[in-house]
Structures are given as structure tokens and as C-alpha cells.
CSV table of C-alpha atoms and ligand atoms in Angstrom, one decimal:
chain,number,residue,atom,x,y,z
P,1,MET,CA,-118.6,34.3,-20.0
P,2,ARG,CA,-116.8,36.9,-18.0
P,3,PRO,CA,-116.4,40.4,-19.6
P,4,VAL,CA,-112.6,40.4,-19.1
P,5,LEU,CA,-110.7,37.2,-20.0
P,6,PRO,CA,-107.2,36.8,-18.5
P,7,LEU,CA,-104.9,35.3,-21.1
P,8,HIS,CA,-101.2,34.3,-21.3
P,9,VAL,CA,-99.2,35.4,-24.3
P,10,PRO,CA,-98.3,31.9,-25.5
P,11,PRO,CA,-94.6,31.0,-25.9
P,12,PRO,CA,-93.4,30.5,-29.5
P,13,ARG,CA,-94.4,27.1,-30.8
P,14,PRO,CA,-91.8,25.5,-33.1
P,15,GLU,CA,-94.4,23.4,-34.9
P,16,LEU,CA,-96.0,26.7,-36.2
P,17,ALA,CA,-94.2,28.4,-39.0
P,18,ASP,CA,-93.0,31.8,-37.6
P,19,GLU,CA,-94.0,33.8,-40.7
P,20,PHE,CA,-97.7,32.7,-40.2
P,21,THR,CA,-98.0,33.3,-36.6
P,22,ASP,CA,-96.0,36.2,-35.3
P,23,GLY,CA,-98.4,38.7,-33.9
P,24,GLU,CA,-101.3,37.1,-35.9
P,25,CYS,CA,-102.2,34.0,-34.1
P,26,TYR,CA,-104.6,33.9,-31.1
P,27,PRO,CA,-104.1,31.2,-28.5
P,28,GLU,CA,-105.9,27.9,-28.7
P,29,ALA,CA,-107.2,28.5,-25.2
P,30,LEU,CA,-109.2,31.5,-26.5
P,31,VAL,CA,-110.9,29.4,-29.2
P,32,GLU,CA,-111.6,26.6,-26.7
P,33,CYS,CA,-113.3,29.0,-24.4
P,34,PHE,CA,-115.7,30.3,-27.1
P,35,LEU,CA,-116.4,26.9,-28.6
P,36,ALA,CA,-117.3,25.6,-25.2
P,37,GLU,CA,-119.6,28.5,-24.6
P,38,TYR,CA,-121.4,28.8,-27.9
P,39,THR,CA,-121.1,25.4,-29.8
P,40,ARG,CA,-121.9,21.7,-29.5
P,41,PRO,CA,-120.2,18.7,-31.1
P,42,GLY,CA,-121.1,18.4,-34.8
P,43,ASP,CA,-121.6,22.2,-35.2
P,44,VAL,CA,-120.1,23.8,-38.3
P,45,VAL,CA,-117.3,26.3,-37.2
P,46,PHE,CA,-116.2,28.7,-39.9
P,47,ASP,CA,-113.2,31.0,-40.2
P,48,PRO,CA,-113.2,33.3,-43.3
P,49,PHE,CA,-109.6,34.4,-42.5
P,50,ALA,CA,-108.1,31.2,-41.4
P,51,GLY,CA,-104.4,32.3,-41.1
P,52,SER,CA,-102.4,29.5,-39.3
P,53,GLY,CA,-105.7,27.6,-38.7
P,54,THR,CA,-106.1,28.0,-34.9
P,55,THR,CA,-109.9,28.1,-35.0
P,56,LEU,CA,-110.1,25.1,-37.4
P,57,VAL,CA,-107.5,22.9,-35.5
P,58,VAL,CA,-109.3,23.5,-32.1
P,59,ALA,CA,-112.7,23.0,-33.7
P,60,GLU,CA,-111.7,19.7,-35.1
P,61,ARG,CA,-110.1,18.6,-31.8
P,62,MET,CA,-113.4,19.4,-30.0
P,63,GLY,CA,-115.5,17.4,-32.4
P,64,ARG,CA,-116.9,20.3,-34.3
P,65,ARG,CA,-116.9,20.5,-38.1
P,66,PRO,CA,-114.3,23.1,-39.2
P,67,LEU,CA,-114.3,25.0,-42.4
P,68,GLY,CA,-112.1,27.8,-43.4
P,69,LEU,CA,-111.1,30.2,-46.2
P,70,GLU,CA,-107.6,31.6,-46.7
P,71,ILE,CA,-106.3,33.8,-49.5
P,72,ASP,CA,-102.6,32.8,-49.2
P,73,PRO,CA,-101.8,29.4,-50.8
P,74,ASP,CA,-98.8,28.8,-48.5
P,75,ARG,CA,-101.0,29.2,-45.5
P,76,VAL,CA,-103.6,26.9,-47.0
P,77,ASP,CA,-101.0,24.2,-47.4
P,78,PHE,CA,-99.7,24.8,-43.9
P,79,VAL,CA,-103.2,24.6,-42.3
P,80,ALA,CA,-104.1,21.5,-44.4
P,81,GLY,CA,-101.1,19.8,-42.9
P,82,ARG,CA,-102.4,20.6,-39.4
P,83,LEU,CA,-105.9,19.1,-39.9
P,84,ALA,CA,-107.0,15.4,-40.0
P,85,ASP,CA,-109.4,16.5,-42.8
P,86,PRO,CA,-107.3,18.8,-45.0
P,87,THR,CA,-110.4,19.6,-47.2
P,88,ALA,CA,-111.7,21.7,-44.3
P,89,ILE,CA,-109.4,24.6,-45.5
P,90,ARG,CA,-110.0,26.1,-48.9
P,91,LEU,CA,-108.0,28.5,-50.9
P,92,GLY,CA,-110.4,31.5,-51.4
P,93,ASP,CA,-111.1,35.1,-51.0
P,94,ALA,CA,-113.6,36.0,-48.3
P,95,ARG,CA,-114.9,38.9,-50.4
P,96,ARG,CA,-116.3,36.2,-52.7
P,97,LEU,CA,-117.8,34.2,-49.9
P,98,ASP,CA,-120.9,33.3,-51.8
P,99,GLU,CA,-119.0,31.4,-54.4
P,100,TYR,CA,-117.8,28.6,-52.2
P,101,GLY,CA,-121.1,26.7,-51.5
P,102,LEU,CA,-120.9,27.1,-47.7
P,103,PRO,CA,-123.1,24.9,-45.6
P,104,PRO,CA,-125.2,26.4,-42.9
P,105,VAL,CA,-122.7,27.8,-40.4
P,106,ASP,CA,-123.3,27.5,-36.6
P,107,PHE,CA,-120.4,29.5,-35.3
P,108,VAL,CA,-117.7,31.8,-36.7
P,109,MET,CA,-114.5,32.7,-34.9
P,110,THR,CA,-112.0,34.8,-36.8
P,111,SER,CA,-109.5,37.6,-36.8
P,112,PRO,CA,-109.4,39.8,-39.9
P,113,PRO,CA,-106.2,41.2,-41.3
P,114,TYR,CA,-105.6,44.5,-39.6
P,115,MET,CA,-105.2,48.0,-41.0
P,116,THR,CA,-104.1,51.4,-39.5
P,117,ARG,CA,-106.0,54.5,-40.5
P,118,LEU,CA,-102.8,56.3,-41.5
P,119,ASN,CA,-99.6,55.3,-43.5
P,120,HIS,CA,-101.0,52.0,-44.6
P,121,PRO,CA,-100.8,51.6,-48.4
P,122,GLU,CA,-101.0,47.8,-48.4
P,123,ASN,CA,-104.5,46.4,-48.8
P,124,PRO,CA,-105.2,43.9,-46.0
P,125,LEU,CA,-107.9,42.1,-48.0
P,126,THR,CA,-105.6,41.1,-50.8
P,127,GLY,CA,-103.3,39.6,-48.1
P,128,TYR,CA,-101.3,42.9,-48.3
P,129,ALA,CA,-100.3,41.9,-51.8
P,130,THR,CA,-101.5,45.2,-53.4
P,131,ARG,CA,-100.8,48.8,-52.5
P,132,ASP,CA,-104.3,50.2,-52.9
P,133,GLY,CA,-105.2,50.3,-49.2
P,134,ASP,CA,-107.8,52.7,-48.1
P,135,TYR,CA,-109.2,52.5,-44.5
P,136,GLU,CA,-112.8,53.5,-45.3
P,137,ARG,CA,-113.0,51.0,-48.2
P,138,TYR,CA,-111.4,48.3,-46.1
P,139,LEU,CA,-114.1,48.8,-43.4
P,140,GLU,CA,-116.8,48.7,-46.2
P,141,GLU,CA,-115.4,45.5,-47.7
P,142,LEU,CA,-115.0,43.9,-44.4
P,143,THR,CA,-118.6,44.7,-43.5
P,144,ASP,CA,-119.8,43.4,-46.9
P,145,ILE,CA,-118.0,40.0,-46.1
P,146,PHE,CA,-119.9,39.8,-42.8
P,147,ARG,CA,-123.2,40.8,-44.5
P,148,ARG,CA,-122.7,37.9,-47.0
P,149,LEU,CA,-121.7,35.6,-44.1
P,150,GLY,CA,-125.0,36.5,-42.3
P,151,ARG,CA,-126.9,34.7,-45.1
P,152,HIS,CA,-125.1,31.4,-44.3
P,153,LEU,CA,-125.6,31.5,-40.5
P,154,THR,CA,-128.1,29.3,-38.6
P,155,ALA,CA,-130.6,31.1,-36.3
P,156,LYS,CA,-128.6,30.4,-33.1
P,157,ALA,CA,-125.2,31.3,-34.6
P,158,ARG,CA,-122.6,33.6,-33.0
P,159,VAL,CA,-119.9,35.4,-34.8
P,160,VAL,CA,-116.8,36.2,-32.7
P,161,VAL,CA,-114.3,38.7,-34.2
P,162,ASN,CA,-110.9,39.2,-32.5
P,163,VAL,CA,-109.7,42.7,-33.2
P,164,ALA,CA,-107.6,45.3,-31.4
P,165,ASN,CA,-107.2,49.1,-31.3
P,166,LEU,CA,-103.8,49.8,-32.9
P,167,THR,CA,-101.0,52.2,-32.1
P,168,TYR,CA,-98.6,53.3,-34.8
P,169,ASN,CA,-96.3,56.4,-34.7
P,170,ASP,CA,-98.1,57.8,-31.6
P,171,THR,CA,-101.5,57.6,-33.4
P,172,VAL,CA,-104.2,55.3,-32.3
P,173,THR,CA,-106.5,53.6,-34.9
P,174,PRO,CA,-109.6,52.6,-33.0
P,175,LEU,CA,-110.0,49.6,-35.3
P,176,ALA,CA,-111.9,47.5,-32.8
P,177,PHE,CA,-114.4,50.3,-32.3
P,178,ASP,CA,-114.7,51.0,-36.0
P,179,VAL,CA,-115.2,47.3,-36.8
P,180,ALA,CA,-117.8,47.0,-34.0
P,181,ARG,CA,-119.7,50.0,-35.3
P,182,SER,CA,-119.5,48.9,-38.9
P,183,LEU,CA,-120.4,45.2,-38.5
P,184,SER,CA,-123.3,46.2,-36.3
P,185,THR,CA,-125.0,47.4,-39.4
P,186,VAL,CA,-125.2,43.8,-40.7
P,187,LEU,CA,-125.1,41.7,-37.6
P,188,ARG,CA,-126.5,42.2,-34.1
P,189,PHE,CA,-123.8,43.3,-31.7
P,190,GLU,CA,-124.1,41.4,-28.4
P,191,ARG,CA,-121.1,42.3,-26.4
P,192,GLU,CA,-117.4,42.8,-26.2
P,193,ILE,CA,-114.9,40.7,-24.2
P,194,VAL,CA,-111.7,42.4,-23.2
P,195,LEU,CA,-108.6,40.2,-23.6
P,196,ASP,CA,-106.4,40.8,-20.6
P,197,TRP,CA,-103.0,39.7,-21.8
P,198,ASP,CA,-100.4,39.0,-19.1
P,199,ARG,CA,-97.9,41.3,-20.7
P,200,THR,CA,-97.9,44.6,-22.5
P,201,ILE,CA,-98.3,44.4,-26.3
P,202,ASP,CA,-96.7,47.6,-27.6
P,203,TRP,CA,-98.7,47.9,-30.9
P,204,ILE,CA,-102.1,47.8,-29.4
P,205,THR,CA,-104.0,49.8,-26.7
P,206,ASN,CA,-106.5,47.0,-26.0
P,207,ASP,CA,-107.6,43.7,-27.6
P,208,TYR,CA,-111.2,42.4,-27.8
P,209,CYS,CA,-113.4,39.7,-29.0
P,210,LEU,CA,-116.6,41.2,-30.4
P,211,VAL,CA,-119.6,38.9,-30.2
P,212,PHE,CA,-122.4,39.2,-32.7
P,213,SER,CA,-125.5,37.2,-33.5
P,214,THR,CA,-127.7,37.2,-36.6
P,215,ILE,CA,-130.3,39.8,-37.2
P,216,PRO,CA,-133.7,38.0,-37.4
P,217,ALA,CA,-135.0,38.1,-41.0
P,218,GLY,CA,-138.0,40.2,-40.0
P,219,ALA,CA,-135.8,42.9,-38.4
P,220,ARG,CA,-133.4,43.4,-41.3
X,301,LIG,C1,-104.9,37.9,-38.6
X,301,LIG,S1,-104.7,36.6,-39.7
X,301,LIG,C2,-105.7,35.3,-39.0
X,301,LIG,C3,-105.0,34.6,-37.9
X,301,LIG,C4,-105.8,33.4,-37.3
X,301,LIG,N1,-106.9,33.8,-36.5
X,301,LIG,C5,-104.8,32.5,-36.5
X,301,LIG,O1,-105.0,32.3,-35.3
X,301,LIG,O2,-103.8,32.1,-37.1
X,301,LIG,C6,-105.6,37.1,-41.1
X,301,LIG,C7,-105.5,36.1,-42.3
X,301,LIG,O3,-106.5,36.5,-43.3
X,301,LIG,C8,-105.9,36.2,-44.6
X,301,LIG,N2,-106.6,37.0,-45.6
X,301,LIG,C9,-106.4,38.3,-45.9
X,301,LIG,N3,-107.3,38.7,-46.8
X,301,LIG,C10,-108.1,37.7,-47.1
X,301,LIG,C11,-109.3,37.4,-47.9
X,301,LIG,N4,-109.7,38.4,-48.7
X,301,LIG,N5,-109.9,36.2,-47.9
X,301,LIG,C12,-109.4,35.2,-47.1
X,301,LIG,N6,-108.3,35.4,-46.3
X,301,LIG,C13,-107.7,36.6,-46.3
X,301,LIG,C14,-104.4,36.5,-44.4
X,301,LIG,O4,-103.6,35.9,-45.4
X,301,LIG,C15,-104.2,36.1,-43.0
X,301,LIG,O5,-103.7,34.7,-43.0
């Protein structure tokens, strides 16, 4: 895969509920690209932060076995309605990943809920439902989710995390770099792909897909 991926910002899609997709949804073409590169038909494709279900919908269409968690019940209903197998999306909290009886996972593609370092009292990992947000704890909890996820991965599995560096009030939160550094303690960082959007997105400085693989048991 090329290190820089040219992408079109997709036009709004009326079949996707606005409140679930504005600024949060990556294009299906991006998922297609990674699934073609890293998976085969029949592989289990997991998204712990399913959102509007882009990863799962594309995985199902490409003959992979989708599985997702999502903390927001309305989004779960929405995603279930987009899938031929509505049981592929489960209401759940990724922080309690171990409780859902996951099968061996061959591939993960996800985008976590974002957080800026400053002026962000809402907690992303409660779906912004509580105001106990703390940037360092958020990174720790996110890392713990991927540590747990690592136990469910097959040996060949890749984990692709879409994350951007964020601008807010003239301050940049290097979220993508912080996530790369932090997740590298529990997964093996392979590379970053730069997403080259065809128009400026004013709340990010750059957007990435970070690619990880499992750390072999002997090297942990
Ligand atoms: C950035 S969106 C994912 C967007 C998705 N990639 C798409 O294309 O639609 C992040 C999602 O994570 C969900 N979420 C937040 N905290 C969660 C948690 N602890 N467990 C599971 N899902 C969570 C949010 O409700 C939100 O739908």
C-alpha cells in the first residue's frame, strides 16, 4: 500500500443519519482498500467503536465476517438496520472487551472517539455522556482496550486505527502521534498511511491510518 492515500471527501449520503456521520465517518473506499490488502473472504473483521458501521457494512459486502461493539444504543439500532446479519453489531463498552466472548479476530479497522488535550471535559469513552474527561486517562484507557484486543487477535492480524491530529482554538493536539506512541506499548507499530483528502478539513492538521500487528507472545 502506498504511504499516502488520495481520498475524496464523500458527499453527504441521505441514507446515513446525519447525527451519526458528520465528521465521524470514514469513506467506504478506505475500508475497501485495507480489507483488500490485509484480509481474505471469511476473515473476522472487528470494530470496537462501530459508529455508523462503515467497517462492518463493507466487511459484510466483501464476504468477511463483521463484528462490532458500540456504546450508543441508537447507533447500534442504526447499524443493525444496515447489515444483512444484524447480530454482527452488539451494544457494548469497548473498555469491557473481554466480556463479550469475542472469536479469534483476523483484522480490526476502527476510529476511536477523539479528544483534544485542552478544554475537553466530556469523556470520549463514555460516548461523551459524562464530564470526567482527562486526556492522559483517555490515552491510558484507549491503550488498555487495545491491550485486551491483542489477546483476541490471530497471529497474522492487523489493526488499523484512523486518527487525526486536531486543531482547536489555535492549539494542536497531536492525537495521532500520542495514540501511535501509546498503542505501540501493546501492539507492534508497523507504519502510518497519510490520508490525503481532496479538500482542507479545518479541525485537523493531518489524518492517518496507523497500522499495527500483534506482538509475538515471546516478545511481550
Ligand atoms: C469516531 S466514531 C466511529 C466512526 C466509524 N468509524 C464510522 O465510520 O462510522 C466513534 C464511535 O465510538 C463510540 N464509542 C465511544 N466510546 C465507546 C466505548 N467505550 N465502547 C464502544 N463504543 C464507544 C461512539 O459512540 C462512536 O459511535
